[in-house]
JSON list of C-alpha atoms in Angstrom, two decimals:
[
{"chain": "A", "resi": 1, "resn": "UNK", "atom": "CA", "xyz": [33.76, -31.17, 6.85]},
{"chain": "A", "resi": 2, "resn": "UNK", "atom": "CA", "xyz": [32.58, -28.55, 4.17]},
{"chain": "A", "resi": 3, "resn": "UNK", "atom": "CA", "xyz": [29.36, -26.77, 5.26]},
{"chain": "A", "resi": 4, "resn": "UNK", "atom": "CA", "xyz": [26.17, -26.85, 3.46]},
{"chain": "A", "resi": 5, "resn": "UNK", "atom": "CA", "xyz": [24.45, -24.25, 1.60]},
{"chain": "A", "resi": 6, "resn": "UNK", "atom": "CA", "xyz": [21.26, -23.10, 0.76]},
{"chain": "A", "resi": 7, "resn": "UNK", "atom": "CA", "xyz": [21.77, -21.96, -2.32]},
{"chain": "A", "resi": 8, "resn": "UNK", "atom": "CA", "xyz": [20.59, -23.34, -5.64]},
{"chain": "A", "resi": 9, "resn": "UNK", "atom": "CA", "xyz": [23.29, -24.30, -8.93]},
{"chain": "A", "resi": 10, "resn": "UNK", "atom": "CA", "xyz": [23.08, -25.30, -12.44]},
{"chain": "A", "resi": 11, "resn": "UNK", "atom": "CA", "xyz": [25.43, -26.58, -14.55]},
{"chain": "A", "resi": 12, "resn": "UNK", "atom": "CA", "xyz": [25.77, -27.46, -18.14]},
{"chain": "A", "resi": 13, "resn": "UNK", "atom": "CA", "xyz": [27.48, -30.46, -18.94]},
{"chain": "A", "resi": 14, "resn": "UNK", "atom": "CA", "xyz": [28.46, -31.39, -22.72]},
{"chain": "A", "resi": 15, "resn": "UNK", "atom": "CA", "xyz": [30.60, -33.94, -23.95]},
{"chain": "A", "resi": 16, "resn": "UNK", "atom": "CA", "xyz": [31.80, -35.21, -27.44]},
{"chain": "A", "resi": 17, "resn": "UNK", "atom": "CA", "xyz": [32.02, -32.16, -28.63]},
{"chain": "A", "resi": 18, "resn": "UNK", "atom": "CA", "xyz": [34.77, -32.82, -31.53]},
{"chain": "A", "resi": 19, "resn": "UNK", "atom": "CA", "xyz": [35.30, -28.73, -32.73]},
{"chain": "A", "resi": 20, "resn": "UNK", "atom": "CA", "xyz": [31.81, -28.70, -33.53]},
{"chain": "A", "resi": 21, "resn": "UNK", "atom": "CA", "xyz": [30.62, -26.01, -31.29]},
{"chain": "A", "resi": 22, "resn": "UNK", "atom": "CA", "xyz": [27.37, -25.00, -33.39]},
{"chain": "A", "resi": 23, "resn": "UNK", "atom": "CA", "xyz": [24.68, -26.35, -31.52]},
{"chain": "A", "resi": 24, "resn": "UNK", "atom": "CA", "xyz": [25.88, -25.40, -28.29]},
{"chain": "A", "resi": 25, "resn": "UNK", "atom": "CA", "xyz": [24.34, -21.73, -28.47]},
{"chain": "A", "resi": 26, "resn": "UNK", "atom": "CA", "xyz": [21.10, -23.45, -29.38]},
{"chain": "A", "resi": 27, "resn": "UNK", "atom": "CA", "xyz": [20.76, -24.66, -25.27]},
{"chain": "A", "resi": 28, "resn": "UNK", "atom": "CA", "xyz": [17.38, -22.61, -23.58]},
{"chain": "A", "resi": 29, "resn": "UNK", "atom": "CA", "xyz": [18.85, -22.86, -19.86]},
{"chain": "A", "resi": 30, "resn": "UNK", "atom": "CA", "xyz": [22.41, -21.11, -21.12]},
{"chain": "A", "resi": 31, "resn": "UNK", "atom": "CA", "xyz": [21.89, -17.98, -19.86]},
{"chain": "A", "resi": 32, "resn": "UNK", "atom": "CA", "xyz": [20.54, -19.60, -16.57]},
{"chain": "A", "resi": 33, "resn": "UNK", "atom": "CA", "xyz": [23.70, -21.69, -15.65]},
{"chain": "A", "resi": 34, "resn": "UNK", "atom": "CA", "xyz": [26.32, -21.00, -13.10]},
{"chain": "A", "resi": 35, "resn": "UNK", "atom": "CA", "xyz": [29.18, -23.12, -15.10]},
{"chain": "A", "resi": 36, "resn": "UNK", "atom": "CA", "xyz": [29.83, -25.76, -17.99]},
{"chain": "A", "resi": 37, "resn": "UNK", "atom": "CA", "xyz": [31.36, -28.99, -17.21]},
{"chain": "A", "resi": 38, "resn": "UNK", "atom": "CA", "xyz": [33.09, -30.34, -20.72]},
{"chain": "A", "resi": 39, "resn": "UNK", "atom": "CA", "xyz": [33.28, -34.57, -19.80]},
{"chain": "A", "resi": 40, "resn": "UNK", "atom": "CA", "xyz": [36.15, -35.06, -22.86]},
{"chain": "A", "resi": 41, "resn": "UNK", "atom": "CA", "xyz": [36.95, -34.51, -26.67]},
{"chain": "A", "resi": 42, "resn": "UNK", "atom": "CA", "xyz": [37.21, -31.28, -26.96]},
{"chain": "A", "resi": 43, "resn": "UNK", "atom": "CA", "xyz": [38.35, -31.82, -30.54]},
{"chain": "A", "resi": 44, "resn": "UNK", "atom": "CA", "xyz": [39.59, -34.73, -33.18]},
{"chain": "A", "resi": 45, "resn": "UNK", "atom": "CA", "xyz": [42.69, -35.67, -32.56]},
{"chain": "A", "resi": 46, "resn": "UNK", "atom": "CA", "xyz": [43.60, -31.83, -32.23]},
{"chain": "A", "resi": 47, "resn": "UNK", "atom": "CA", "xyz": [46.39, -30.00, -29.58]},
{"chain": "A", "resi": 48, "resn": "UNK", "atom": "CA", "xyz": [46.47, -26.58, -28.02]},
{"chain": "A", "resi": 49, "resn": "UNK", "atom": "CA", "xyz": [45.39, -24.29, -30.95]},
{"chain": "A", "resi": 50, "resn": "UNK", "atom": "CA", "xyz": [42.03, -26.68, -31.27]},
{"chain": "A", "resi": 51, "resn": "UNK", "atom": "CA", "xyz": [40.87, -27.15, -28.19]},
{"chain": "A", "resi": 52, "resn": "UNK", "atom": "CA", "xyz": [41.62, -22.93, -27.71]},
{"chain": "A", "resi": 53, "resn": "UNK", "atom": "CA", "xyz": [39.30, -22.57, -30.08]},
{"chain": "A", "resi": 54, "resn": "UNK", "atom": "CA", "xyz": [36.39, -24.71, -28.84]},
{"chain": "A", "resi": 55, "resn": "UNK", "atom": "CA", "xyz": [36.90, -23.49, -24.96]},
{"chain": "A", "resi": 56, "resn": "UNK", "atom": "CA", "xyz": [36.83, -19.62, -26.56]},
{"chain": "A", "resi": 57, "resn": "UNK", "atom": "CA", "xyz": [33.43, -20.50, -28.16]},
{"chain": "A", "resi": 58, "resn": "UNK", "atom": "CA", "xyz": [32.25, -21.96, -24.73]},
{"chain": "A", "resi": 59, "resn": "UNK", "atom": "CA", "xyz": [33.75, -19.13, -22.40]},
{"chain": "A", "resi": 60, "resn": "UNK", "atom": "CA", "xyz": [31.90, -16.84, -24.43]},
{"chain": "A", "resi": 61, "resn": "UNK", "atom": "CA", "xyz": [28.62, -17.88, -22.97]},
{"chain": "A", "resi": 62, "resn": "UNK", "atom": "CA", "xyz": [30.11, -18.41, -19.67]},
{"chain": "A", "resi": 63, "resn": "UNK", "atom": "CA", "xyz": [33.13, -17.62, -18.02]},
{"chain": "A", "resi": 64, "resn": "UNK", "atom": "CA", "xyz": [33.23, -20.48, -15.50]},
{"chain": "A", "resi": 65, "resn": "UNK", "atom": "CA", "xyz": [34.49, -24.01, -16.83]},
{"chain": "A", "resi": 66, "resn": "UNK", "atom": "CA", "xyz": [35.34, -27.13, -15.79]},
{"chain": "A", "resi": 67, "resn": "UNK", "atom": "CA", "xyz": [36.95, -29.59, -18.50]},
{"chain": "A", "resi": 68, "resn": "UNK", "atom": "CA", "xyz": [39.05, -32.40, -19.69]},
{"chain": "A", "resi": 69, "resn": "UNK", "atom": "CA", "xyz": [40.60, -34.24, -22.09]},
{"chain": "A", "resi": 70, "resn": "UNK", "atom": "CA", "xyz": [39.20, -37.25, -23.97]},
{"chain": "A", "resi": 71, "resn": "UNK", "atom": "CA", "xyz": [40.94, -39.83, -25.81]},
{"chain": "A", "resi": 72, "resn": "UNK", "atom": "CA", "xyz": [40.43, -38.24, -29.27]},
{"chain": "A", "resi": 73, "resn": "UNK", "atom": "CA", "xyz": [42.72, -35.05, -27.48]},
{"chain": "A", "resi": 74, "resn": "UNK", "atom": "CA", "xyz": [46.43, -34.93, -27.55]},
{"chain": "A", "resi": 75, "resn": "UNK", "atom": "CA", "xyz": [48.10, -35.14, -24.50]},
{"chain": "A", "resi": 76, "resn": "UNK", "atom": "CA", "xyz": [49.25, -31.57, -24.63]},
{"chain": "A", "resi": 77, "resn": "UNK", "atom": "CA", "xyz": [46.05, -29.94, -23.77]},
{"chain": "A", "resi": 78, "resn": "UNK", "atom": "CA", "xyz": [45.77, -31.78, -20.45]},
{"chain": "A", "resi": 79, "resn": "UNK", "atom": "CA", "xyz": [48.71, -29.60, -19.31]},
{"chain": "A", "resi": 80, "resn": "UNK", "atom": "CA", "xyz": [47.22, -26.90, -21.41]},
{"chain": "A", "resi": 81, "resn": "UNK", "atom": "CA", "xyz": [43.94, -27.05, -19.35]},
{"chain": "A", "resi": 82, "resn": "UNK", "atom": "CA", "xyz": [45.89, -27.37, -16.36]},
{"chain": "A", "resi": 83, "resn": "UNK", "atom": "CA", "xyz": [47.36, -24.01, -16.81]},
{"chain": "A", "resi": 84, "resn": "UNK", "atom": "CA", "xyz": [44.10, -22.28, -17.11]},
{"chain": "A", "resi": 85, "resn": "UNK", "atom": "CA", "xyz": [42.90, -23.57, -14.71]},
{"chain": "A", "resi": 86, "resn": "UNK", "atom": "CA", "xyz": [40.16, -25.07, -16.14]},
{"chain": "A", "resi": 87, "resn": "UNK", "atom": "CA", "xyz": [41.19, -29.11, -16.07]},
{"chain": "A", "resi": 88, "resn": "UNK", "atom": "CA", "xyz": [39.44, -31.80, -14.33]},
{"chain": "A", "resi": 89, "resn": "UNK", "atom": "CA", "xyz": [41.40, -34.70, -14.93]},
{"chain": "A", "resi": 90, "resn": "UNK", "atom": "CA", "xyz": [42.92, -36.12, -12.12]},
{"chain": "A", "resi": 91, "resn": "UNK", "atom": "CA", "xyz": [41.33, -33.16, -10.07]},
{"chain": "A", "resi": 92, "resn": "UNK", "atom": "CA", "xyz": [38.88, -32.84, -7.01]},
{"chain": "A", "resi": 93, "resn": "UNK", "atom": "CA", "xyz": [37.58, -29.34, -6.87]},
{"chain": "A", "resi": 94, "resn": "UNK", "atom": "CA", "xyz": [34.52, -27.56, -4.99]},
{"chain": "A", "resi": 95, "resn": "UNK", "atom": "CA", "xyz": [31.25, -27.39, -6.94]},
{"chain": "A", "resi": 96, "resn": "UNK", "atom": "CA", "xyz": [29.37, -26.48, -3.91]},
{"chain": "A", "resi": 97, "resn": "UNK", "atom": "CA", "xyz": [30.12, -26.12, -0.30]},
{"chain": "A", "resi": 98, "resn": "UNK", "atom": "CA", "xyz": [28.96, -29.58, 0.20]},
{"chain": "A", "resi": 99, "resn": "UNK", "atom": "CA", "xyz": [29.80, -31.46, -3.15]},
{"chain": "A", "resi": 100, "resn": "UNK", "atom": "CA", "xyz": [33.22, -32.06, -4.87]},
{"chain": "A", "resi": 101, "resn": "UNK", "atom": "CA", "xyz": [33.29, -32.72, -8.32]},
{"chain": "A", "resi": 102, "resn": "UNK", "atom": "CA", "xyz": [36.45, -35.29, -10.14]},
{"chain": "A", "resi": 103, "resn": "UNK", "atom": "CA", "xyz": [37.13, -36.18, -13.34]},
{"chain": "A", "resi": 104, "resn": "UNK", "atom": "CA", "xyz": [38.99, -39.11, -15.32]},
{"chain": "A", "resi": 105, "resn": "UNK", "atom": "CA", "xyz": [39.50, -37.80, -18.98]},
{"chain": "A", "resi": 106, "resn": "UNK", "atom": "CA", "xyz": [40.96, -39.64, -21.79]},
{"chain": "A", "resi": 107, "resn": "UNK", "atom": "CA", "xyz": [40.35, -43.73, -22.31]},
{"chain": "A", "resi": 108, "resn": "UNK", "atom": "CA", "xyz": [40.89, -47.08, -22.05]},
{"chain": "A", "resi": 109, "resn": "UNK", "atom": "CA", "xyz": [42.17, -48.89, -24.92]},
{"chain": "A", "resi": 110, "resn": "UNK", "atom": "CA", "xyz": [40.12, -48.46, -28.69]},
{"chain": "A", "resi": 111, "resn": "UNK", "atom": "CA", "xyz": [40.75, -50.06, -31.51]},
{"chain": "A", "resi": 112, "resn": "UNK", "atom": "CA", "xyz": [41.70, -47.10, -33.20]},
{"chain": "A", "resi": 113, "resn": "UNK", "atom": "CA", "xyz": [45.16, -45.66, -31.44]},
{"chain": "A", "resi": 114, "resn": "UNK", "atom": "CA", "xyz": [43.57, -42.34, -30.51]},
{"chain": "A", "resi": 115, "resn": "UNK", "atom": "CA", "xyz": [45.96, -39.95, -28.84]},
{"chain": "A", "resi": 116, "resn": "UNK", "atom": "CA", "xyz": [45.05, -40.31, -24.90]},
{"chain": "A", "resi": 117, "resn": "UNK", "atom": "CA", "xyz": [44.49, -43.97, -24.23]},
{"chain": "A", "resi": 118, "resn": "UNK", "atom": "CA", "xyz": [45.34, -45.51, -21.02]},
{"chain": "A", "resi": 119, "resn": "UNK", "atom": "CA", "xyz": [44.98, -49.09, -19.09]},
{"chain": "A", "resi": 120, "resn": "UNK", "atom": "CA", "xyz": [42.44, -49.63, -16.82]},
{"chain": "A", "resi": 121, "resn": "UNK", "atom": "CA", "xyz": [45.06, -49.67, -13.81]},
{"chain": "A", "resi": 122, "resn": "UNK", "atom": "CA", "xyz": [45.76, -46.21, -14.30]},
{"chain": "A", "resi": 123, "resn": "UNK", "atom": "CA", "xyz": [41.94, -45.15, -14.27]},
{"chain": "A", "resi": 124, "resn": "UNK", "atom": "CA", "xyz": [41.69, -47.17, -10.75]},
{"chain": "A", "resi": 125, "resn": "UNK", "atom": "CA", "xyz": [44.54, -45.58, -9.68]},
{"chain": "A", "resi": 126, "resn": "UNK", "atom": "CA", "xyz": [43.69, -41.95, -10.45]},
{"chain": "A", "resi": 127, "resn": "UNK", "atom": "CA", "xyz": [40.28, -42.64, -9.57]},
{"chain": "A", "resi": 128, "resn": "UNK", "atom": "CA", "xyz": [41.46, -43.23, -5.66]},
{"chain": "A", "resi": 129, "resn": "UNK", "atom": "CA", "xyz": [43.79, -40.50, -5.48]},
{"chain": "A", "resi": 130, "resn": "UNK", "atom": "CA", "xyz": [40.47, -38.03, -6.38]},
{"chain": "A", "resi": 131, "resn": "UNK", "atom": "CA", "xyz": [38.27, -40.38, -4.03]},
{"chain": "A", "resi": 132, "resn": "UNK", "atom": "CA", "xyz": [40.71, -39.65, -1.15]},
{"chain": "A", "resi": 133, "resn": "UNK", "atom": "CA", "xyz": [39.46, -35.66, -1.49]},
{"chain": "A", "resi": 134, "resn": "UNK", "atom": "CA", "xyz": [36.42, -35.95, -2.54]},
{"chain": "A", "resi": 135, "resn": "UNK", "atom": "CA", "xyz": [34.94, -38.34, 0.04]},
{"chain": "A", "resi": 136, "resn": "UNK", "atom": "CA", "xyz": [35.30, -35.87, 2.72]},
{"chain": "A", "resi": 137, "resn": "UNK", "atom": "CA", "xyz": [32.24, -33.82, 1.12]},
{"chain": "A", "resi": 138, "resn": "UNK", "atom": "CA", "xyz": [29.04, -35.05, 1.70]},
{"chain": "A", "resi": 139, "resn": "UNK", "atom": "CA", "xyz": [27.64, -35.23, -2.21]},
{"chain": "A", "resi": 140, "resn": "UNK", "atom": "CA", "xyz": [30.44, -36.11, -4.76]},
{"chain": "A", "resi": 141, "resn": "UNK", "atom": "CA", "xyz": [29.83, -36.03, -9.05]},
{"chain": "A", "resi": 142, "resn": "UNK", "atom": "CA", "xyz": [32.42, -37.86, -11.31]},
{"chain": "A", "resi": 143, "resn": "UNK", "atom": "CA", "xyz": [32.97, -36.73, -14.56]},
{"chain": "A", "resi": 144, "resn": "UNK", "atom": "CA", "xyz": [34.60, -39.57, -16.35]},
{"chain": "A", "resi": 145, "resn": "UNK", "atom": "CA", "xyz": [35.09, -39.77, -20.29]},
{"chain": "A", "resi": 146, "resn": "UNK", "atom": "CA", "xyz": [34.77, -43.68, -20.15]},
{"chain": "A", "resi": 147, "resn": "UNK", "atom": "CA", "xyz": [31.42, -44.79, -19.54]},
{"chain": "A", "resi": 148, "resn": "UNK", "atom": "CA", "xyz": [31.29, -47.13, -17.09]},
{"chain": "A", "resi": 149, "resn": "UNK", "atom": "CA", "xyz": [31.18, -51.25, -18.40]},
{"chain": "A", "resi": 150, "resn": "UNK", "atom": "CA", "xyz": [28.00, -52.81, -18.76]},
{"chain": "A", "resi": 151, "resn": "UNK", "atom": "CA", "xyz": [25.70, -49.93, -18.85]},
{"chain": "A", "resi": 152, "resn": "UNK", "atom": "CA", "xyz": [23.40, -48.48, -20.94]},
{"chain": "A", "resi": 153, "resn": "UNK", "atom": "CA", "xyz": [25.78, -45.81, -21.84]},
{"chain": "A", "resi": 154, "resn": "UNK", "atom": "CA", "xyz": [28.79, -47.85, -22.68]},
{"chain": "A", "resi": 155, "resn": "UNK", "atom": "CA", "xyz": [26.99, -49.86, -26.07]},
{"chain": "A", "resi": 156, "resn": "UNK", "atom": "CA", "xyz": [27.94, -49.94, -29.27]},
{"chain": "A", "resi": 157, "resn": "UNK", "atom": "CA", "xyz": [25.96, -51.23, -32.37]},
{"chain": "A", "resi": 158, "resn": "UNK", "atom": "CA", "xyz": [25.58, -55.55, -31.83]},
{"chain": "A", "resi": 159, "resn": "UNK", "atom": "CA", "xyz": [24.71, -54.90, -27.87]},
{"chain": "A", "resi": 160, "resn": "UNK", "atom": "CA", "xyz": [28.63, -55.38, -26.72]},
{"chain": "A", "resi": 161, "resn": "UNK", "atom": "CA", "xyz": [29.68, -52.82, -23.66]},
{"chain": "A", "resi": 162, "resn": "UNK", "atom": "CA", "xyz": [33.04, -51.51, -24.03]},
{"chain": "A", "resi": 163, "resn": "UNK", "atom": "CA", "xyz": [33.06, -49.06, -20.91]},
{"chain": "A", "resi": 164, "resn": "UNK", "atom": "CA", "xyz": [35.62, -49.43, -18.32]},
{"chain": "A", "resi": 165, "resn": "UNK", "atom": "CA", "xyz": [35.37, -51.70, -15.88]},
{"chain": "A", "resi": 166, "resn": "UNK", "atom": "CA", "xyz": [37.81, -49.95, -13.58]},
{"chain": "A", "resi": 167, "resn": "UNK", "atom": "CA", "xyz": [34.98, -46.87, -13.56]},
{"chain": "A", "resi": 168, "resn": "UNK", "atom": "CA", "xyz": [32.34, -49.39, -13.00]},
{"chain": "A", "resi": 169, "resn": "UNK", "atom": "CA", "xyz": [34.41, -50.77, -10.23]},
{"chain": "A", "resi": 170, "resn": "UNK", "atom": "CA", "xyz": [34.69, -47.72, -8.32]},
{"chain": "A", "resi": 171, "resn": "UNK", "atom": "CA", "xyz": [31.03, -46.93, -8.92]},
{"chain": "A", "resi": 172, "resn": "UNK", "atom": "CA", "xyz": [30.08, -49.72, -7.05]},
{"chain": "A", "resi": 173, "resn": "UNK", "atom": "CA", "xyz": [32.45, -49.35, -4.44]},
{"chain": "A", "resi": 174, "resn": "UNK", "atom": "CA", "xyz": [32.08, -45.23, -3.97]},
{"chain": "A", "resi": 175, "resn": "UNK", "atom": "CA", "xyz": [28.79, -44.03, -4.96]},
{"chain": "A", "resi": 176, "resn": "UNK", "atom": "CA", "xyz": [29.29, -40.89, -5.67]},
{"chain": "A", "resi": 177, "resn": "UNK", "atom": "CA", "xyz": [26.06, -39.39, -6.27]},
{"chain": "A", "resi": 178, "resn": "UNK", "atom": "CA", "xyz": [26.07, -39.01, -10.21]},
{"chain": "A", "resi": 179, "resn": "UNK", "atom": "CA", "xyz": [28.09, -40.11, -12.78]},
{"chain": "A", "resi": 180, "resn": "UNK", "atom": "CA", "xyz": [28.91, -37.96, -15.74]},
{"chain": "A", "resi": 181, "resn": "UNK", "atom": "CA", "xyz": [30.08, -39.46, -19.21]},
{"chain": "A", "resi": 182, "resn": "UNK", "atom": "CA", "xyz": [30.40, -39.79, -22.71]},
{"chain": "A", "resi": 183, "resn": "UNK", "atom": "CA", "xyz": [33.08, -41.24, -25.41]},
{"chain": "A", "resi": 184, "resn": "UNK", "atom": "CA", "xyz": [30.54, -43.51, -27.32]},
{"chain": "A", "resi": 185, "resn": "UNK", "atom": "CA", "xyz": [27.93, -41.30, -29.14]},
{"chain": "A", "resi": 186, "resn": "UNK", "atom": "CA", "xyz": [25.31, -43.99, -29.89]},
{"chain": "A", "resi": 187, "resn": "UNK", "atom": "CA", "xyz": [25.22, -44.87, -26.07]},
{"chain": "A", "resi": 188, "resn": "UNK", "atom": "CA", "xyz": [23.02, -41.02, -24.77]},
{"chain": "A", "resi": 189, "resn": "UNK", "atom": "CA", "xyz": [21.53, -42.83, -22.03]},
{"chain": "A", "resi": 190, "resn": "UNK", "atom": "CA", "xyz": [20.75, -42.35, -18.39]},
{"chain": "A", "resi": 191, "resn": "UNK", "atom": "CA", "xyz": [21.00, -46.06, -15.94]},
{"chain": "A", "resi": 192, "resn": "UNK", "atom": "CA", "xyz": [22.88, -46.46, -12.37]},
{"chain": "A", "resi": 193, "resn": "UNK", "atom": "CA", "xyz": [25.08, -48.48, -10.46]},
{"chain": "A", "resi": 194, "resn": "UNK", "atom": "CA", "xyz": [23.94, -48.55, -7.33]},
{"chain": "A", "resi": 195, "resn": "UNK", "atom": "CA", "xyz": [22.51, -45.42, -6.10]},
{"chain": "A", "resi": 196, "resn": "UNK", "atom": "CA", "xyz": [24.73, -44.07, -8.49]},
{"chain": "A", "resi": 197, "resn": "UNK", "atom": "CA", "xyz": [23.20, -41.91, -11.51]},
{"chain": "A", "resi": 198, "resn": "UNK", "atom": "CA", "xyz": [24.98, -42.13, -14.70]},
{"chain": "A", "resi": 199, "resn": "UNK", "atom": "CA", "xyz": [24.38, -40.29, -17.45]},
{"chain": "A", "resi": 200, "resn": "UNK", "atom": "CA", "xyz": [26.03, -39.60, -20.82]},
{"chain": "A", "resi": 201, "resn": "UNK", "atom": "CA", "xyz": [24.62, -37.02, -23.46]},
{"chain": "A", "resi": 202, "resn": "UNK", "atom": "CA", "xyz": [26.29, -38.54, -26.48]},
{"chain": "A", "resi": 203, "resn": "UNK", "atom": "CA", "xyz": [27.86, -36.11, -28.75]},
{"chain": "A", "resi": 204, "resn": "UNK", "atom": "CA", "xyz": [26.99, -32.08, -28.76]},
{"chain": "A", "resi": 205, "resn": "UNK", "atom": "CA", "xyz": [26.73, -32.20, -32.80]},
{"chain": "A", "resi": 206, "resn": "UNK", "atom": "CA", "xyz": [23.74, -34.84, -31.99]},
{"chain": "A", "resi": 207, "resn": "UNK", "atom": "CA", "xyz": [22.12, -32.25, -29.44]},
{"chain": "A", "resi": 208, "resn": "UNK", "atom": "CA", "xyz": [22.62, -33.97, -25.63]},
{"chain": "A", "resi": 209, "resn": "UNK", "atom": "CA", "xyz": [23.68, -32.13, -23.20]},
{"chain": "A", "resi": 210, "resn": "UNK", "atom": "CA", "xyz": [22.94, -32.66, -19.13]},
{"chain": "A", "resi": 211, "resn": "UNK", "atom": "CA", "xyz": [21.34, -30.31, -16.73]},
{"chain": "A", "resi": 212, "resn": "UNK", "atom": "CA", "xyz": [23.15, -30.79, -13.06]},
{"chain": "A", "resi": 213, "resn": "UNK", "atom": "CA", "xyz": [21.74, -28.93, -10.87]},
{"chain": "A", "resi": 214, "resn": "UNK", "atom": "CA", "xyz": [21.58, -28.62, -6.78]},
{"chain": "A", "resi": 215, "resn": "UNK", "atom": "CA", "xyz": [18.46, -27.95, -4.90]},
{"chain": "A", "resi": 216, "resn": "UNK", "atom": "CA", "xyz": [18.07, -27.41, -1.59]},
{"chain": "A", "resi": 217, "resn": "UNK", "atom": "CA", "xyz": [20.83, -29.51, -0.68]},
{"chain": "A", "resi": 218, "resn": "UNK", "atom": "CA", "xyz": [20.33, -32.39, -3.32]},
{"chain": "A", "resi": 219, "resn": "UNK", "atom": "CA", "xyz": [22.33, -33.52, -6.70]},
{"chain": "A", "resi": 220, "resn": "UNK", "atom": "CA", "xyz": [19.97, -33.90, -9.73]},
{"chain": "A", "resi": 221, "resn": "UNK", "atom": "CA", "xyz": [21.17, -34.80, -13.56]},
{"chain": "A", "resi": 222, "resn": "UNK", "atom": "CA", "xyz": [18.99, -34.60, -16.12]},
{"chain": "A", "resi": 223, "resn": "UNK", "atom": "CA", "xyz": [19.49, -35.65, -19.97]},
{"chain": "A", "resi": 224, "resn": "UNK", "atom": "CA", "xyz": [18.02, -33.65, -22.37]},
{"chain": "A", "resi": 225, "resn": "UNK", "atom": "CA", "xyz": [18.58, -33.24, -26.59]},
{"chain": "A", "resi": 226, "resn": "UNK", "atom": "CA", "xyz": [18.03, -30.27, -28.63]},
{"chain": "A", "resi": 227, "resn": "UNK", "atom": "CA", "xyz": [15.36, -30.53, -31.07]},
{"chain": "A", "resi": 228, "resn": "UNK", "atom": "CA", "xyz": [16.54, -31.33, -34.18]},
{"chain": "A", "resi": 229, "resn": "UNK", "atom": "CA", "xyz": [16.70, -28.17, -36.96]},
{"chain": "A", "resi": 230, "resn": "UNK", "atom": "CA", "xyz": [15.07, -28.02, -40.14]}
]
């Protein structure tokens, strides 16, 4: 099993971000984080050249990036992100000695035909195959672009939940420590399943963004929004 460490980490975790990079520079605790962690939508309904231009804007604060697609991205920059090096769909990596990190980009089914939609059987699916890795360390995040069903961050306007319920499923089954999400913008909200923290920031352009950080051996996430400007 991976060892612990005593050593303290803080990432920045954005979602929704849809080529509006603007307010991202505007974040106090950017020059104090060890990474960003990008939950989906990179761009609308953009490939390659887009999504380039949103992680160059990013990687010029900081270097170290974890991302992956949403449903409003084409295909194409999965494998893109892949390539870099950079993707966490489908993918258990290290964040610390003692906690993986997995994500589940894209989305379930939307009314609108968006580029990367999937069924809910493949989002159980790939959401085992990550668990299988990622169990082995001791504290575990998920970074999934569909907010898990009937939570506070998966409603839209007339109080219906439209989250997945395969995500919500594994929640309850897992419990990974925290929960990272986004993909509906009116939902920025922080609830749990479980002992589960889940937390979605809404969209970058609206000013939420997530503070992860680990401290002396324990997970923390913490939503906070930009002030709005003048």
């Amino acid at each position: 099993m991976p060892s612990s460490t005593d050593q303290d980490y803080l990432w920045i975790a954005v979602g929704d971000i849809h080529d509006e990079t603007d307010r991202f520079a505007k974040i106090p605790e950017l020059s104090q984080a060890d990474g960003i962690i990008v939950t989906g939508d990179l761009t609308v309904t953009g490939g390659v050249k887009q999504a380039e231009q949103v992680m160059d804007v990013l990687r010029s604060y900081n270097p170290m990036i974890l991302a992956q697609i949403g449903n409003m991205d084409r295909p194409e920059v999965d494998q893109w992100l892949s390539e870099k090096g950079w993707n966490l769909h489908t993918v258990t990596r290290e964040l610390t000695p003692d906690t993986a990190i997995f994500g589940v980009g894209a989305s379930t089914f939307t009314p609108f035909g968006t580029p990367s939609e999937y069924p809910e059987s493949a989002f159980a699916a790939w959401l085992e195959a990550c668990w299988q890795k990622a169990r082995a360390y001791p504290h575990s995040v998920l970074v999934s672009h569909n907010p898990p069903k009937d939570t506070a961050c998966d409603v839209i306007p007339g109080d219906v939940h439209v989250g997945s319920t395969a995500v919500r499923e594994f929640l309850e089954e897992a419990q990974p420590d925290i929960c990272l999400c986004g993909h509906i913008h009116e939902a920025r909200a922080v609830d749990r399943v479980g002992r589960t923290i889940v937390v979605n920031p809404g969209a970058l352009a609206q000013g939420g963004y997530v503070l992860l950080r680990y401290n002396s051996g324990q997970l923390s996430a913490e939503l906070k929004v930009l002030e709005e400007e003048e």
